[in-house]
């Protein structure tokens, strides 16, 4: 009898397993090919696009930015209440959210996350929180903070903005100032919310050092599962996700690192990966003919530019003793300006745009630093230098170039005397070669020497702008709106054009005006005026507004590509698209 | 023999110190500021200076080298601290924040697996073909083997890899284009790519070495004794002919470990080669130093193993070593006797 019961129980268990297996949701794994390994799954600590794609799925922020650029609540219940001339924010957050480890989300997590982003030595996202102070918990689901600027007159000697290491420490020395971009900046990945209790426990048991490497806890639609560095990273669907409207049918997403662009393309053609991003234009053409779905941003993915080192005595502005003249007013009649303008008018970006080997028409000639974006985009170019150019050949004007060059002293016309830096092995080197050739053809002198450098050296050169090392630089910058508001209009112009150590008093006045206003036409007009001031001096030539290109297999649906070039995969489906 | 191995191990110490000094110096003088890489683009000069102090890279060169060897304790929260090379702890990567030696140890088995497969493949092909080529000198077989070896020598690894992918992955769909240690089938193409040049070198080496040996008097004597050709080759010629081949193979193990960089990149294989390339591009100093030191140690150890094998294969070397020891043992009592007399 006992044996019979055992047999029956075993049979019942077996049948149950079979039935459960039949009804269990099949695994749908989406495989994303990326050119580089993610760096760390700890949002404020690093931000590149491959890391960004993953962190977007693991973490949530208080607010999100839609594809159209509208701010919508995510972990917050509504848009913030903004009072006292735009300087005081009150934010309420949801009460039905849990972290992946089951910890309940509340306002303490928000305050903790913002403090981490603002004051941790390794944070790369301090700028998001740079104007916040006086942060107060009202109740378990409400926080208030103010925006303002450091007031040196209030601070004792030796106290600087950098020495204040908490929002409370800032309170006595900050004076209120509106910052219209604050809300947009809360949508940035660096403002993602981490679990206070979890990280504090990790700090005490010594596992915090591995946060973002071997484990990561967020509130997002996917949970961290595994990461074999240099190979692949897998996240699994968070079935407890608070937002039940997401449409993805993927149970897992694997991000496969494929460093070699040709290997990435081959893996895609072999259907070993479902999606690839940052496709080079030449490959996009081939993938399209092979039946891939090509996704493209609408031109504001970024722009390529030729920057002048404004500390260089050859193309920048210096005092009589050769030291950089950065007082904010520019002598447009100096010899170095004449040479700079000769170069500006020698460059014809259409050769870069149309070259199948460089842009292959996956971008357009641009005359300004912001293409198609609401902030700083000059809508009416009347009265600006932009009227001298067109959307086919940019600022190219051989006649003007020669006229300017004729006014440059012979000592500044030595062949090879202008040092141009570009990232080694990149498409910028090809662009630099085009520019070198155009300058030689237009001005009759082979002025430019190209130097290719590694990524780390490029970062150093951009930061230092040492005129002994480089005069010209070809590179790329992102222009998606939230980023650009910060980079372009944060103030002091060294941020605006940090590559060139450029500072314009005129632009600064308009930037400060724009920063003090809330989002709207007036603010936009102020930023446009700032951009016009910059164009007067032309510290860098905008070359091409490029499109972000990604490709996905035919059966993949719901993938959105944002202006920043990152994927939004929360609605991605596999196998459902006919 | 134990004494010989011990002495060779001791000799490794100055080699490793020399390597670390050279690598450290090159990394130090190479352009690029790691602090700038860690900070956002708009970081102020003060931010950069603060980060440099946290990382300890604001110190003079020799101090930094000393830290590298014996450890560093920075002014920050301890995230840049490490115990130094002597404790096999060079801290964490500036970029990924992972322990640098941990990353290498995690990825090294992948590279080792690829290297072992490639090496086995190259030995399995090169030695028989080298012998065949030598024993049939100037025949059609010899010509074919020689031409194939030349082709193998002339083809860059990345090009061969891409061709193999195009033929066997894209056209025939026999193998995946992405290699992963979890799928042995996927390692076949990278292993062939990695083995190609070595196979060519070893084939040529075996051929020339065999040609030299089979003309020796003792081989002629063996033949004169009436032994069949197979026996002569297998028992008399091959063992001696393999001595220089083993040396070359030993050196090639090191080359395979380093040469895997290109192959790993083409096949997206997660080995140590790609760690090194990434680290160099991002000026991730701890990762660069740890990787190079690790490869240097492995290279030195492999060469040590080769030298030991060499002694085992070649009785002359063993005899030379034994003779030296006997002479020394014989001399010692005499000296003791002389001292006693005084």
Short mmCIF file of N, CA, C and O in Angstrom, two decimals, chain A residues 28 30 247-250 268 271 274-275 291-295 550-560 571-578:
data_model
loop_
_atom_site.label_atom_id
_atom_site.label_comp_id
_atom_site.label_asym_id
_atom_site.label_seq_id
_atom_site.Cartn_x
_atom_site.Cartn_y
_atom_site.Cartn_z
N UNK A 28 11.95 34.15 -24.08
CA UNK A 28 12.21 34.98 -25.27
C UNK A 28 13.43 35.82 -24.96
O UNK A 28 13.39 36.68 -24.08
N UNK A 30 16.26 38.37 -26.12
CA UNK A 30 16.66 39.38 -27.09
C UNK A 30 18.17 39.54 -26.99
O UNK A 30 18.69 39.69 -25.88
N UNK A 247 5.35 46.82 -22.88
CA UNK A 247 4.83 45.84 -23.83
C UNK A 247 5.80 44.72 -24.20
O UNK A 247 5.48 43.87 -25.01
N UNK A 248 6.99 44.76 -23.66
CA UNK A 248 7.99 43.78 -24.12
C UNK A 248 7.54 42.34 -23.80
O UNK A 248 6.92 42.09 -22.77
N UNK A 249 7.88 41.42 -24.70
CA UNK A 249 7.64 40.00 -24.41
C UNK A 249 8.96 39.29 -24.11
O UNK A 249 8.99 38.07 -23.95
N UNK A 250 10.03 40.07 -24.03
CA UNK A 250 11.35 39.48 -23.76
C UNK A 250 11.43 39.08 -22.29
O UNK A 250 11.13 39.87 -21.41
N UNK A 268 25.31 40.03 -37.02
CA UNK A 268 23.94 40.47 -37.31
C UNK A 268 23.42 39.77 -38.57
O UNK A 268 22.31 39.26 -38.59
N UNK A 271 22.35 36.42 -38.06
CA UNK A 271 21.22 36.38 -37.11
C UNK A 271 21.64 35.85 -35.74
O UNK A 271 20.85 35.24 -35.02
N UNK A 274 20.10 40.18 -32.40
CA UNK A 274 18.84 40.74 -32.89
C UNK A 274 18.92 42.22 -33.22
O UNK A 274 18.18 42.71 -34.07
N UNK A 275 19.79 42.90 -32.49
CA UNK A 275 19.89 44.36 -32.65
C UNK A 275 21.35 44.77 -32.61
O UNK A 275 22.11 44.20 -31.82
N UNK A 291 18.07 43.26 -45.83
CA UNK A 291 16.73 43.10 -45.24
C UNK A 291 16.61 43.54 -43.80
O UNK A 291 15.58 43.28 -43.18
N UNK A 292 17.61 44.19 -43.24
CA UNK A 292 17.50 44.64 -41.84
C UNK A 292 16.61 45.87 -41.75
O UNK A 292 16.45 46.60 -42.73
N UNK A 293 16.02 46.06 -40.58
CA UNK A 293 15.28 47.30 -40.34
C UNK A 293 16.27 48.31 -39.78
O UNK A 293 16.92 48.04 -38.76
N UNK A 294 16.40 49.42 -40.45
CA UNK A 294 17.35 50.44 -40.00
C UNK A 294 16.60 51.52 -39.23
O UNK A 294 15.60 52.06 -39.70
N UNK A 295 17.08 51.79 -38.03
CA UNK A 295 16.48 52.84 -37.21
C UNK A 295 17.44 54.03 -37.20
O UNK A 295 18.64 53.85 -37.03
N UNK A 550 20.96 52.51 -36.08
CA UNK A 550 20.93 51.18 -35.47
C UNK A 550 20.17 50.25 -36.41
O UNK A 550 19.43 50.71 -37.28
N UNK A 551 20.37 48.95 -36.20
CA UNK A 551 19.69 47.99 -37.07
C UNK A 551 19.08 46.89 -36.25
O UNK A 551 19.66 46.47 -35.25
N UNK A 552 17.91 46.42 -36.65
CA UNK A 552 17.35 45.25 -35.97
C UNK A 552 16.77 44.27 -36.98
O UNK A 552 16.47 44.64 -38.12
N UNK A 553 16.66 43.02 -36.55
CA UNK A 553 16.13 41.97 -37.42
C UNK A 553 14.65 42.24 -37.68
O UNK A 553 13.99 42.94 -36.92
N UNK A 554 14.16 41.61 -38.73
CA UNK A 554 12.78 41.87 -39.17
C UNK A 554 11.72 41.50 -38.12
O UNK A 554 10.65 42.10 -38.08
N UNK A 555 12.02 40.49 -37.29
CA UNK A 555 10.99 40.06 -36.34
C UNK A 555 11.03 40.82 -35.02
O UNK A 555 10.37 40.46 -34.06
N UNK A 556 11.83 41.86 -34.99
CA UNK A 556 11.94 42.65 -33.75
C UNK A 556 11.07 43.89 -33.89
O UNK A 556 11.17 44.62 -34.88
N UNK A 557 10.25 44.12 -32.91
CA UNK A 557 9.39 45.31 -32.95
C UNK A 557 9.50 46.11 -31.67
O UNK A 557 10.10 45.66 -30.69
N UNK A 558 8.94 47.30 -31.69
CA UNK A 558 8.83 48.11 -30.48
C UNK A 558 10.11 48.74 -29.99
O UNK A 558 10.15 49.30 -28.89
N UNK A 559 11.18 48.65 -30.79
CA UNK A 559 12.45 49.25 -30.33
C UNK A 559 12.43 50.73 -30.67
O UNK A 559 12.09 51.12 -31.78
N UNK A 560 12.76 51.53 -29.68
CA UNK A 560 12.83 52.97 -29.94
C UNK A 560 14.27 53.42 -29.79
O UNK A 560 14.98 52.96 -28.89
N UNK A 571 9.63 48.23 -24.53
CA UNK A 571 8.50 47.77 -25.34
C UNK A 571 8.95 46.86 -26.48
O UNK A 571 8.16 46.57 -27.39
N UNK A 572 10.19 46.42 -26.43
CA UNK A 572 10.71 45.61 -27.54
C UNK A 572 10.09 44.22 -27.54
O UNK A 572 9.93 43.59 -26.50
N UNK A 573 9.76 43.74 -28.71
CA UNK A 573 9.20 42.38 -28.83
C UNK A 573 10.01 41.58 -29.83
O UNK A 573 10.63 42.15 -30.73
N UNK A 574 9.97 40.28 -29.64
CA UNK A 574 10.68 39.40 -30.58
C UNK A 574 9.70 38.33 -31.05
O UNK A 574 9.02 37.70 -30.24
N UNK A 575 9.63 38.17 -32.35
CA UNK A 575 8.79 37.12 -32.91
C UNK A 575 7.33 37.47 -33.05
O UNK A 575 6.55 36.68 -33.58
N UNK A 576 6.92 38.65 -32.58
CA UNK A 576 5.50 39.02 -32.69
C UNK A 576 5.22 39.81 -33.96
O UNK A 576 4.11 39.84 -34.46
N UNK A 577 6.29 40.46 -34.46
CA UNK A 577 6.11 41.31 -35.63
C UNK A 577 6.04 40.45 -36.88
O UNK A 577 6.87 39.58 -37.07
N UNK A 578 5.04 40.70 -37.68
CA UNK A 578 4.92 39.93 -38.93
C UNK A 578 5.75 40.60 -40.01
O UNK A 578 5.72 41.79 -40.15
#
